[in-house]
Coordinates of C-alpha atoms in Angstrom, one line a residue:
M1 CA -14.9 -72.0 35.5
Q2 CA -13.8 -75.4 36.6
R3 CA -12.9 -78.3 34.4
V4 CA -14.4 -81.7 35.3
R5 CA -11.8 -83.9 36.9
G6 CA -10.5 -87.0 35.3
T7 CA -10.5 -85.6 31.7
T8 CA -7.0 -84.6 30.7
P9 CA -7.2 -82.7 27.4
S10 CA -4.7 -83.7 24.7
P11 CA -2.4 -80.9 23.3
I12 CA -4.6 -80.9 20.3
S13 CA -7.8 -80.3 22.3
R14 CA -6.1 -77.5 24.2
S15 CA -5.5 -75.7 21.0
F16 CA -9.0 -76.3 19.6
L17 CA -10.3 -72.9 20.8
E18 CA -7.0 -71.1 21.2
H19 CA -8.3 -68.1 19.3
E20 CA -10.3 -67.2 22.4
P21 CA -8.2 -64.5 24.1
N22 CA -9.7 -64.8 27.6
H23 CA -10.2 -68.5 28.2
P24 CA -8.6 -69.7 31.4
E25 CA -5.5 -71.8 31.6
P26 CA -6.2 -75.5 32.3
I27 CA -6.5 -76.1 36.0
P28 CA -3.9 -78.6 37.3
E29 CA -5.3 -82.1 38.0
Q30 CA -6.5 -82.5 41.6
E31 CA -6.4 -85.8 43.4
E32 CA -8.9 -88.1 41.7
S33 CA -11.6 -90.1 43.4
K34 CA -12.0 -93.8 42.7
A35 CA -14.9 -93.2 40.5
D36 CA -12.9 -90.8 38.4
V37 CA -10.0 -93.3 38.1
K38 CA -12.4 -96.0 36.7
E39 CA -13.7 -93.6 34.0
T40 CA -12.3 -94.6 30.6
R41 CA -11.7 -92.5 27.5
W42 CA -14.6 -94.2 25.8
L43 CA -17.3 -93.6 28.3
P44 CA -18.6 -90.2 29.6
R45 CA -19.2 -89.4 33.2
L46 CA -22.7 -90.4 34.2
H47 CA -23.2 -87.1 36.0
L48 CA -25.1 -84.4 34.2
D49 CA -25.3 -80.9 35.5
S50 CA -28.6 -79.1 35.7
S51 CA -28.4 -77.4 32.3
E52 CA -27.7 -80.8 30.6
W53 CA -30.6 -82.4 32.4
D54 CA -32.8 -79.5 31.2
I55 CA -31.8 -80.0 27.6
L56 CA -32.3 -83.8 27.8
I57 CA -35.7 -83.6 29.4
A58 CA -37.0 -80.7 27.3
S59 CA -35.9 -82.2 24.0
T60 CA -37.3 -85.6 25.0
C61 CA -40.7 -84.1 25.9
L62 CA -40.8 -82.3 22.6
K63 CA -40.0 -85.5 20.7
L64 CA -42.7 -87.3 22.6
L65 CA -45.2 -84.7 21.6
L66 CA -44.3 -85.1 18.0
F67 CA -45.3 -88.8 18.0
P68 CA -48.6 -88.1 16.1
A69 CA -46.8 -85.8 13.6
Y70 CA -46.4 -86.4 9.9
R71 CA -44.2 -89.3 9.0
S72 CA -42.7 -90.1 5.5
T73 CA -42.6 -93.4 3.6
D74 CA -39.3 -94.0 5.5
F75 CA -41.4 -95.0 8.5
E76 CA -42.8 -98.0 6.5
V77 CA -39.4 -98.6 5.1
H78 CA -37.9 -99.3 8.5
R79 CA -41.0 -101.2 9.7
N80 CA -40.6 -103.5 6.7
W81 CA -36.9 -103.9 7.5
L82 CA -37.9 -105.0 11.0
A83 CA -40.2 -107.6 9.5
I84 CA -37.6 -108.8 7.0
T85 CA -34.9 -109.3 9.6
H86 CA -37.2 -110.9 12.1
T87 CA -39.1 -113.2 9.8
L88 CA -36.6 -114.3 7.1
P89 CA -33.3 -116.1 7.5
I90 CA -30.2 -113.9 6.8
S91 CA -29.8 -115.6 3.4
K92 CA -33.0 -113.9 2.1
W93 CA -32.6 -110.5 3.6
Y94 CA -31.2 -108.8 0.5
Y95 CA -33.4 -110.8 -1.9
D96 CA -36.9 -110.1 -0.4
T97 CA -39.2 -108.1 -2.6
T98 CA -42.5 -108.5 -0.6
S99 CA -42.5 -104.7 -0.3
E100 CA -41.2 -102.1 -2.7
W101 CA -39.1 -100.8 0.2
T102 CA -36.4 -103.5 -0.1
L103 CA -33.4 -103.6 2.3
D104 CA -30.7 -101.4 0.9
Y105 CA -28.5 -100.5 3.9
P106 CA -25.2 -102.3 4.8
P107 CA -25.3 -105.4 7.0
F108 CA -24.6 -103.7 10.4
F109 CA -27.9 -101.7 9.9
A110 CA -29.7 -104.9 9.1
Y111 CA -28.3 -106.4 12.3
F112 CA -29.4 -103.3 14.1
E113 CA -33.0 -103.8 12.7
K114 CA -32.8 -107.4 13.8
I115 CA -32.1 -106.4 17.3
L116 CA -34.9 -103.8 17.3
S117 CA -37.3 -106.4 15.9
I118 CA -37.1 -108.6 19.0
P119 CA -38.8 -106.1 21.4
A120 CA -41.0 -105.0 18.5
Y121 CA -42.5 -108.5 18.4
L122 CA -43.2 -108.3 22.1
V123 CA -44.9 -104.9 21.8
D124 CA -47.0 -106.0 18.8
P125 CA -46.4 -109.1 16.7
R126 CA -48.1 -107.4 13.7
I127 CA -45.2 -105.0 13.5
V128 CA -42.9 -107.7 12.2
D129 CA -45.4 -109.4 10.0
L130 CA -43.8 -109.4 6.6
N131 CA -47.1 -109.3 4.7
N132 CA -48.6 -106.6 6.9
L133 CA -47.7 -103.7 4.6
N134 CA -48.3 -100.1 5.6
Y135 CA -49.2 -101.0 9.1
D136 CA -49.5 -97.8 11.1
A137 CA -51.2 -98.7 14.4
W138 CA -50.3 -96.6 17.4
S139 CA -48.2 -99.4 18.7
V140 CA -45.8 -99.3 15.8
V141 CA -45.7 -95.5 15.7
A142 CA -44.8 -95.3 19.4
Y143 CA -42.3 -98.1 19.2
Q144 CA -40.4 -96.9 16.2
R145 CA -40.3 -93.2 17.3
T146 CA -39.1 -94.3 20.8
T147 CA -36.2 -96.3 19.3
V148 CA -35.1 -93.1 17.5
I149 CA -35.1 -91.2 20.8
L150 CA -33.2 -93.9 22.7
T151 CA -30.6 -94.6 20.0
E152 CA -29.9 -90.9 19.6
L153 CA -28.4 -91.0 23.1
V154 CA -25.3 -92.4 21.5
M155 CA -24.8 -88.9 20.0
G156 CA -25.6 -87.3 23.4
A157 CA -23.0 -89.3 25.1
A158 CA -20.3 -88.3 22.6
L159 CA -21.3 -84.6 22.9
L160 CA -20.9 -84.8 26.6
R161 CA -17.4 -86.1 26.2
F162 CA -16.6 -83.2 23.9
I163 CA -17.6 -80.8 26.7
R164 CA -15.7 -82.7 29.4
G165 CA -12.5 -82.5 27.4
A166 CA -12.8 -78.9 26.2
V167 CA -10.5 -76.1 27.2
D168 CA -13.5 -73.8 27.2
P169 CA -16.5 -75.9 28.4
S170 CA -19.0 -73.1 28.1
T171 CA -18.4 -72.6 24.4
Q172 CA -18.3 -76.3 23.7
R173 CA -21.5 -76.7 25.7
I174 CA -23.2 -74.4 23.2
I175 CA -21.9 -76.3 20.3
S176 CA -22.8 -79.7 21.8
A177 CA -26.3 -78.5 22.7
S178 CA -26.7 -77.1 19.1
L179 CA -26.0 -80.5 17.7
F180 CA -28.2 -82.4 20.1
L181 CA -31.1 -80.0 19.5
H182 CA -30.3 -79.5 15.8
P183 CA -33.4 -78.8 13.7
G184 CA -32.1 -81.1 11.0
F185 CA -32.3 -84.1 13.4
L186 CA -35.8 -83.0 14.6
I187 CA -37.0 -82.8 11.0
V188 CA -35.3 -85.8 9.5
D189 CA -35.4 -88.2 12.4
H190 CA -38.2 -87.3 14.8
I191 CA -40.8 -86.2 12.2
H192 CA -39.8 -87.4 8.8
F193 CA -38.3 -90.6 10.4
Q194 CA -34.8 -91.9 10.2
Y195 CA -31.9 -92.9 12.5
N196 CA -29.4 -90.2 11.6
G197 CA -28.9 -89.1 15.2
F198 CA -27.7 -92.6 16.1
M199 CA -25.3 -92.9 13.2
F200 CA -23.9 -89.4 13.5
G201 CA -23.3 -90.3 17.2
I202 CA -20.9 -93.0 16.0
L203 CA -19.3 -90.4 13.7
L204 CA -18.9 -87.9 16.6
W205 CA -17.4 -90.7 18.7
S206 CA -14.9 -91.3 16.0
I207 CA -14.0 -87.6 15.7
L208 CA -13.7 -87.5 19.5
M209 CA -11.2 -90.3 19.5
A210 CA -9.2 -88.4 16.8
R211 CA -9.2 -85.3 19.0
N212 CA -8.1 -87.4 22.0
D213 CA -5.2 -88.9 19.9
N214 CA -6.7 -92.4 20.0
K215 CA -6.5 -92.8 16.2
L216 CA -6.9 -96.6 16.2
A217 CA -10.2 -96.3 17.9
S218 CA -11.2 -93.5 15.5
G219 CA -10.5 -95.6 12.5
L220 CA -12.3 -98.6 14.0
L221 CA -15.4 -96.6 14.8
F222 CA -15.5 -95.1 11.3
A223 CA -15.2 -98.6 9.8
I224 CA -18.2 -99.6 11.9
L225 CA -20.1 -96.5 10.7
L226 CA -19.5 -97.4 7.1
N227 CA -21.1 -100.7 7.7
F228 CA -24.2 -99.0 9.1
K229 CA -24.7 -96.6 6.2
H230 CA -22.5 -96.4 3.1
I231 CA -23.2 -92.7 2.5
Y232 CA -20.4 -92.0 4.9
M233 CA -18.0 -93.1 2.2
Y234 CA -18.1 -89.4 1.3
L235 CA -15.9 -88.8 4.4
A236 CA -13.6 -91.8 3.9
P237 CA -10.8 -90.0 1.9
A238 CA -10.2 -87.6 4.8
Y239 CA -10.0 -90.5 7.2
F240 CA -7.7 -92.5 5.0
I241 CA -5.2 -89.7 4.5
Y242 CA -5.3 -88.6 8.1
L243 CA -4.8 -92.0 9.7
L244 CA -2.2 -93.1 7.1
R245 CA -0.1 -89.9 7.5
S246 CA -0.5 -89.3 11.3
F247 CA -0.8 -92.8 12.6
C248 CA 0.8 -95.2 10.2
L249 CA 3.8 -93.0 9.1
S250 CA 6.5 -91.4 11.2
P251 CA 7.0 -87.6 10.9
S252 CA 9.8 -88.3 8.4
G253 CA 7.5 -90.4 6.3
E254 CA 8.7 -93.9 7.2
L255 CA 6.1 -96.7 7.5
L256 CA 5.4 -97.9 11.1
P257 CA 4.5 -101.5 10.5
V258 CA 3.0 -102.3 13.8
R259 CA 0.6 -99.4 13.7
F260 CA -0.3 -100.0 10.0
I261 CA -1.0 -103.7 10.6
S262 CA -3.1 -103.0 13.7
L263 CA -5.2 -100.4 11.9
A264 CA -5.6 -102.6 8.8
N265 CA -6.6 -105.7 10.9
A266 CA -9.1 -103.6 12.9
V267 CA -10.8 -102.4 9.7
I268 CA -10.7 -105.8 8.0
L269 CA -12.2 -107.4 11.1
V270 CA -15.1 -105.0 11.1
F271 CA -15.8 -105.7 7.4
L272 CA -15.5 -109.4 7.9
V273 CA -18.1 -109.3 10.8
S274 CA -20.4 -107.2 8.6
I275 CA -20.2 -108.8 5.2
G276 CA -18.6 -112.2 6.1
P277 CA -21.9 -114.1 6.2
F278 CA -22.9 -112.8 2.8
L279 CA -19.4 -113.6 1.3
L280 CA -19.8 -117.2 2.6
M281 CA -23.2 -117.4 0.9
G282 CA -21.9 -116.0 -2.4
Q283 CA -24.3 -113.0 -2.1
L284 CA -21.8 -110.2 -2.4
P285 CA -23.0 -109.2 -5.9
Q286 CA -26.6 -109.1 -4.7
L287 CA -25.6 -107.0 -1.7
L288 CA -23.7 -104.5 -3.8
S289 CA -26.6 -104.2 -6.3
R290 CA -28.9 -103.2 -3.4
L291 CA -26.4 -100.7 -1.9
F292 CA -25.4 -99.0 -5.2
P293 CA -28.4 -98.5 -7.6
F294 CA -27.0 -96.4 -10.4
T295 CA -30.2 -96.1 -12.4
R296 CA -31.3 -92.9 -10.7
G297 CA -30.9 -89.5 -12.2
L298 CA -28.5 -86.6 -11.5
N299 CA -31.0 -84.9 -9.2
H300 CA -33.4 -86.2 -6.6
A301 CA -37.1 -85.5 -7.2
Y302 CA -36.6 -82.3 -5.0
W303 CA -33.3 -80.9 -6.1
A304 CA -30.8 -81.0 -3.4
P305 CA -29.4 -77.4 -3.0
N306 CA -26.1 -78.0 -4.7
V307 CA -24.2 -77.0 -7.9
W308 CA -26.4 -79.3 -10.0
A309 CA -29.6 -77.5 -8.7
L310 CA -28.2 -74.3 -10.1
V311 CA -27.2 -75.9 -13.3
T312 CA -30.6 -77.5 -13.7
A313 CA -32.3 -74.2 -13.0
T314 CA -30.0 -72.5 -15.5
D315 CA -31.0 -75.1 -18.1
R316 CA -34.7 -74.3 -17.6
V317 CA -34.1 -70.6 -17.9
L318 CA -32.1 -71.0 -21.0
L319 CA -34.8 -73.2 -22.5
R320 CA -37.4 -70.4 -22.2
F321 CA -35.1 -68.0 -24.1
V322 CA -34.2 -70.5 -26.8
K323 CA -37.5 -72.2 -27.2
H324 CA -39.0 -69.6 -29.5
S325 CA -35.8 -68.7 -31.4
Q326 CA -34.9 -69.8 -34.8
L327 CA -32.1 -71.9 -33.3
Q328 CA -34.5 -74.0 -31.3
S329 CA -34.1 -77.1 -33.5
V330 CA -30.3 -76.9 -33.1
L331 CA -29.8 -75.9 -29.5
V332 CA -32.7 -77.7 -27.8
N333 CA -32.7 -81.4 -26.8
A334 CA -36.2 -82.6 -27.3
S335 CA -35.8 -85.3 -24.6
G336 CA -34.8 -82.6 -22.2
V337 CA -38.0 -80.6 -23.0
A338 CA -40.1 -83.7 -22.3
S339 CA -38.3 -84.6 -19.1
T340 CA -40.3 -83.1 -16.3
S341 CA -39.4 -85.2 -13.3
R342 CA -35.7 -84.4 -13.8
G343 CA -34.3 -87.2 -11.7
L344 CA -37.2 -88.9 -10.1
V345 CA -36.6 -92.0 -12.2
G346 CA -34.0 -92.6 -14.8
D347 CA -31.5 -90.1 -16.3
T348 CA -31.7 -86.4 -15.9
V349 CA -31.8 -84.9 -19.4
F350 CA -31.0 -81.2 -20.0
A351 CA -32.6 -79.3 -22.8
V352 CA -29.9 -76.8 -23.6
L353 CA -26.8 -77.5 -21.5
P354 CA -24.7 -80.7 -22.0
N355 CA -25.9 -83.7 -20.0
V356 CA -24.0 -84.8 -16.9
K357 CA -23.1 -88.4 -16.4
P358 CA -22.1 -90.2 -13.2
I359 CA -18.5 -90.4 -14.3
H360 CA -18.5 -86.6 -14.6
T361 CA -19.7 -86.1 -11.1
F362 CA -17.2 -88.6 -9.8
I363 CA -14.2 -86.9 -11.5
I364 CA -15.2 -83.5 -10.3
T365 CA -15.7 -84.7 -6.7
I366 CA -12.4 -86.5 -6.6
A367 CA -10.6 -83.5 -8.1
F368 CA -11.9 -81.1 -5.5
Q369 CA -11.3 -83.5 -2.6
A370 CA -7.7 -84.1 -3.8
I371 CA -7.0 -80.4 -3.2
Y372 CA -8.0 -80.6 0.4
L373 CA -6.3 -84.0 0.9
V374 CA -2.9 -82.7 -0.3
K375 CA -3.3 -80.0 2.4
L376 CA -4.2 -82.6 5.0
W377 CA -1.2 -84.8 4.0
R378 CA 1.1 -81.8 4.6
T379 CA -0.5 -80.8 7.9
P380 CA -2.0 -83.9 9.5
T381 CA -3.2 -82.3 12.7
Y382 CA -6.6 -82.8 14.3
K383 CA -7.8 -79.4 13.3
S384 CA -6.7 -79.8 9.7
F385 CA -8.4 -83.3 9.7
L386 CA -11.7 -81.8 11.0
V387 CA -11.8 -79.1 8.3
A388 CA -10.8 -81.6 5.5
L389 CA -13.4 -84.0 6.7
T390 CA -16.1 -81.3 6.5
L391 CA -14.9 -80.3 3.0
C392 CA -14.9 -83.9 1.8
G393 CA -18.5 -84.3 2.8
Y394 CA -19.3 -80.8 1.4
T395 CA -17.7 -81.6 -1.9
S396 CA -19.7 -84.8 -2.3
F397 CA -22.9 -82.9 -1.5
M398 CA -22.0 -80.2 -4.0
F399 CA -21.0 -82.4 -6.9
G400 CA -22.3 -85.9 -6.1
W401 CA -24.7 -88.0 -8.3
H402 CA -28.4 -88.1 -7.1
V403 CA -27.7 -86.4 -3.8
H404 CA -30.6 -86.3 -1.3
E405 CA -31.3 -83.0 0.5
K406 CA -30.8 -84.9 3.8
A407 CA -27.2 -85.4 3.0
I408 CA -26.6 -81.8 4.1
L409 CA -26.2 -83.2 7.6
L410 CA -22.9 -84.6 6.5
V411 CA -21.7 -81.0 6.2
L412 CA -23.5 -79.3 9.1
V413 CA -22.5 -81.8 11.8
P414 CA -18.7 -81.6 11.5
L415 CA -18.9 -77.9 10.6
S416 CA -20.6 -77.2 13.9
L417 CA -17.5 -78.4 15.7
L418 CA -15.6 -75.5 13.9
A419 CA -18.2 -72.8 14.6
A420 CA -16.3 -71.2 17.5
E421 CA -12.9 -71.4 15.9
N422 CA -13.0 -67.7 14.7
H423 CA -15.3 -65.3 13.0
A424 CA -14.7 -66.6 9.5
Y425 CA -15.6 -70.2 10.5
F426 CA -18.6 -68.9 12.5
R427 CA -19.9 -66.9 9.5
T428 CA -19.5 -69.9 7.2
F429 CA -21.3 -72.1 9.8
M430 CA -24.2 -69.7 10.1
L431 CA -24.7 -69.3 6.3
A432 CA -24.5 -73.1 5.7
S433 CA -26.8 -73.8 8.7
V434 CA -29.5 -71.4 7.7
A435 CA -29.5 -72.5 4.1
G436 CA -29.1 -76.2 4.9
I437 CA -31.9 -76.3 7.5
F438 CA -34.3 -74.3 5.3
S439 CA -33.6 -76.8 2.5
L440 CA -35.0 -79.5 4.7
F441 CA -38.3 -77.7 5.2
P442 CA -39.9 -79.3 2.1
L443 CA -39.6 -82.7 3.7
L444 CA -42.5 -81.5 6.0
F445 CA -45.1 -80.3 3.5
T446 CA -48.2 -80.7 5.6
P447 CA -49.6 -77.5 7.2
A448 CA -49.7 -79.0 10.7
E449 CA -45.8 -79.1 10.9
T450 CA -45.1 -75.7 9.3
L451 CA -45.3 -73.8 12.6
V452 CA -43.2 -76.4 14.3
K453 CA -40.3 -76.4 11.8
V454 CA -40.3 -72.6 11.4
V455 CA -40.6 -71.6 15.1
Y456 CA -38.2 -74.4 16.4
S457 CA -35.6 -73.5 13.8
V458 CA -35.8 -69.8 14.6
L459 CA -35.5 -70.4 18.4
W460 CA -32.5 -72.7 17.7
A461 CA -30.8 -70.1 15.6
I462 CA -31.2 -67.4 18.3
M463 CA -29.9 -69.7 21.1
V464 CA -26.9 -70.8 19.0
F465 CA -25.9 -67.9 16.8
V466 CA -26.2 -65.1 19.3
P467 CA -23.8 -66.4 22.0
L468 CA -21.3 -67.7 19.5
H469 CA -21.4 -64.4 17.6
R470 CA -20.5 -62.6 20.8
R471 CA -17.5 -64.8 21.4
V472 CA -15.9 -64.5 17.9
Y473 CA -17.2 -61.3 16.3
E474 CA -14.6 -59.4 14.3
F475 CA -15.5 -56.1 12.5
P476 CA -14.7 -56.2 8.8
L477 CA -11.5 -54.2 8.2
S478 CA -11.6 -53.6 4.5
L479 CA -14.1 -52.4 1.9
T480 CA -14.2 -55.8 0.3
F481 CA -15.2 -57.5 3.6
V482 CA -17.8 -54.8 4.3
I483 CA -19.4 -55.5 0.9
I484 CA -19.3 -59.3 1.5
D485 CA -20.7 -58.8 5.0
S486 CA -23.6 -56.7 3.7
L487 CA -24.4 -59.1 0.9
E488 CA -24.4 -62.1 3.3
K489 CA -26.8 -60.2 5.6
A490 CA -29.1 -59.4 2.7
Y491 CA -29.1 -63.0 1.7
L492 CA -30.0 -64.2 5.2
A493 CA -32.8 -61.6 5.3
G494 CA -34.3 -63.1 2.2
F495 CA -35.3 -66.4 4.0
P496 CA -38.3 -65.0 5.8
L497 CA -39.6 -63.6 2.5
L498 CA -39.0 -66.9 0.8
Q499 CA -40.9 -68.7 3.6
L500 CA -43.7 -66.3 3.3
F501 CA -43.9 -66.9 -0.5
V502 CA -43.8 -70.7 -0.1
T503 CA -46.6 -70.5 2.5
L504 CA -48.9 -68.2 0.6
F505 CA -48.3 -69.3 -3.0
P506 CA -50.7 -72.2 -2.9
V507 CA -53.5 -70.0 -1.5
F508 CA -53.1 -67.2 -4.2
A509 CA -52.4 -69.6 -7.0
R510 CA -55.8 -71.3 -6.5
R511 CA -57.8 -68.2 -6.1
P512 CA -60.0 -67.5 -9.1
S513 CA -60.4 -64.1 -10.7
K514 CA -63.3 -62.0 -9.3
E515 CA -64.1 -60.5 -12.7
S516 CA -64.7 -63.8 -14.5
P517 CA -64.5 -66.8 -12.1
S518 CA -66.1 -69.3 -14.4
Q519 CA -63.9 -68.4 -17.3
D520 CA -60.8 -68.3 -15.4
S521 CA -61.2 -71.5 -13.5
S522 CA -59.7 -73.8 -16.1
T523 CA -57.0 -71.3 -16.9
T524 CA -56.1 -71.0 -13.3
A525 CA -56.0 -74.8 -12.9
E526 CA -53.6 -75.0 -15.9
G527 CA -51.5 -72.2 -14.4
V528 CA -51.3 -73.9 -11.0
A529 CA -50.3 -77.2 -12.6
A530 CA -47.6 -75.4 -14.6
L531 CA -46.2 -73.7 -11.5
E532 CA -46.9 -76.5 -9.1
F533 CA -43.2 -77.0 -8.3
L534 CA -42.2 -73.3 -8.3
P535 CA -41.9 -73.0 -4.5
L536 CA -39.7 -76.1 -4.4
M537 CA -37.5 -74.9 -7.2
L538 CA -37.1 -71.4 -5.6
T539 CA -36.3 -73.1 -2.3
S540 CA -33.7 -75.3 -3.8
V541 CA -32.1 -72.6 -5.9
Y542 CA -32.0 -70.0 -3.1
C543 CA -30.6 -72.4 -0.6
A544 CA -28.1 -73.6 -3.2
V545 CA -26.7 -70.1 -3.6
G546 CA -25.9 -69.9 0.1
L547 CA -24.5 -73.4 0.4
V548 CA -22.3 -72.9 -2.7
W549 CA -21.0 -69.6 -1.2
A550 CA -20.4 -71.2 2.2
F551 CA -18.5 -74.0 0.3
I552 CA -16.3 -71.5 -1.4
R553 CA -15.7 -69.6 1.9
L554 CA -14.7 -72.8 3.8
S555 CA -12.4 -73.9 1.0
A556 CA -10.6 -70.5 1.0
I557 CA -10.3 -70.5 4.8
Y558 CA -8.8 -74.0 4.9
L559 CA -6.3 -73.5 2.1
R560 CA -5.1 -70.3 3.5
Q561 CA -4.9 -71.3 7.2
Q562 CA -1.7 -72.4 8.8
F563 CA -2.0 -75.4 11.1

């Protein structure tokens, strides 16, 4: 197994998979060709081997075939943003209300849309017509989906660099392929429609720079990422502690002024380029009001599978027990009984349990993150940073306010880089991946996409879990671990049954009784209306159980591990 020339792994990257007992020692550097000498740490080698070409071509063909597939309102959102940035001057970007889908991403993404709008106008001028709402001609469908495929190559390039610098390229190739082919990106980006692959590509480049001990570049890239999409603020605490402790301070804790100033200037420069024009125009309050709308409820319309989904489900179960008791007038909040959307618009109101406010979620999130950040401060290694980064995103997903189910990618992407560390990490990765990917299935609710999302996800799981399991499997050595292992397997076995129920429920729920079809038709209709969201609730709650358990597992692994 030969390592590609011209990619000298750092000491940190050499230890990344050091649990592997049989991986070969790094091969001494041979004489480099001129092409190798010109290669930089920022750019991957342009050469792809046959398996990498196969993955690229096969995945691209599949994405092209999905052009006619279902697309969400996010498709019109981004088309409208193309029109806003192309038609209006920059001073009106964050004020326009022609469409209900107003611009609410940071300025770098607005600049990104502006760049995309230029070829869009050449393809079809109606794409960037501000008043041409809900335009869905084939030209705009093909153009926007093509931009997702092309911009996702940013992630592909970063993943190639991870392979080139790995001690065990074969294992890293599996992990890199699993991310490039991830069902989450296929569902959210290439069918539902967003640009997560592009932005996670920037995140992976930033993590790669940290692995290669280029921490200034890592911080710069993360600052750029924050100005593309502010949801990545969930990861900012881990970056702040890691860069401050390992880059700006000496091992003895003394401040290194040159490094601190260089990092601060790089970050400030990025933010000035991003929000500078809006500062000069006095539009910062308007920009912030678009980026941080706090009028939404605790839960999204479809409960993200986190702690609050379990709390909300518990509240509904308690309501059924208390509703007919003598203490109903004391224990039940009437507003909570009347609240059926539970977070679609306005506040989420509980019927029995105490209500949760944004400040509560903020305090809980910060408290949990502080535990991991203390550990990171004491052990500021790359590996410790990667786990803490994952846990910061995980904590925000578990306890954040109005979390979207798509935010699970903030957990699954960095967690994938830890999958081959040892069996404990792998098992956590597997549980979180299965539950997290399944929680994205409701995004594609049309029958035509059911087979695609299920079959593709199963094939992906087989191609990823099986080879990684062979590399890291450890037999449970105690009764406690045997029990945990059995319960986790039973939990995973429940997903096919859940999918079967979700698929068949609408069919059986609408089937009238054979004995008295005319009498039962109205009753059946009322029953279906009452249970309309039962499949969604069960999906959310069942996935939440697995993701909460994986969160507990990962927390315990990190806090007990020596770095």
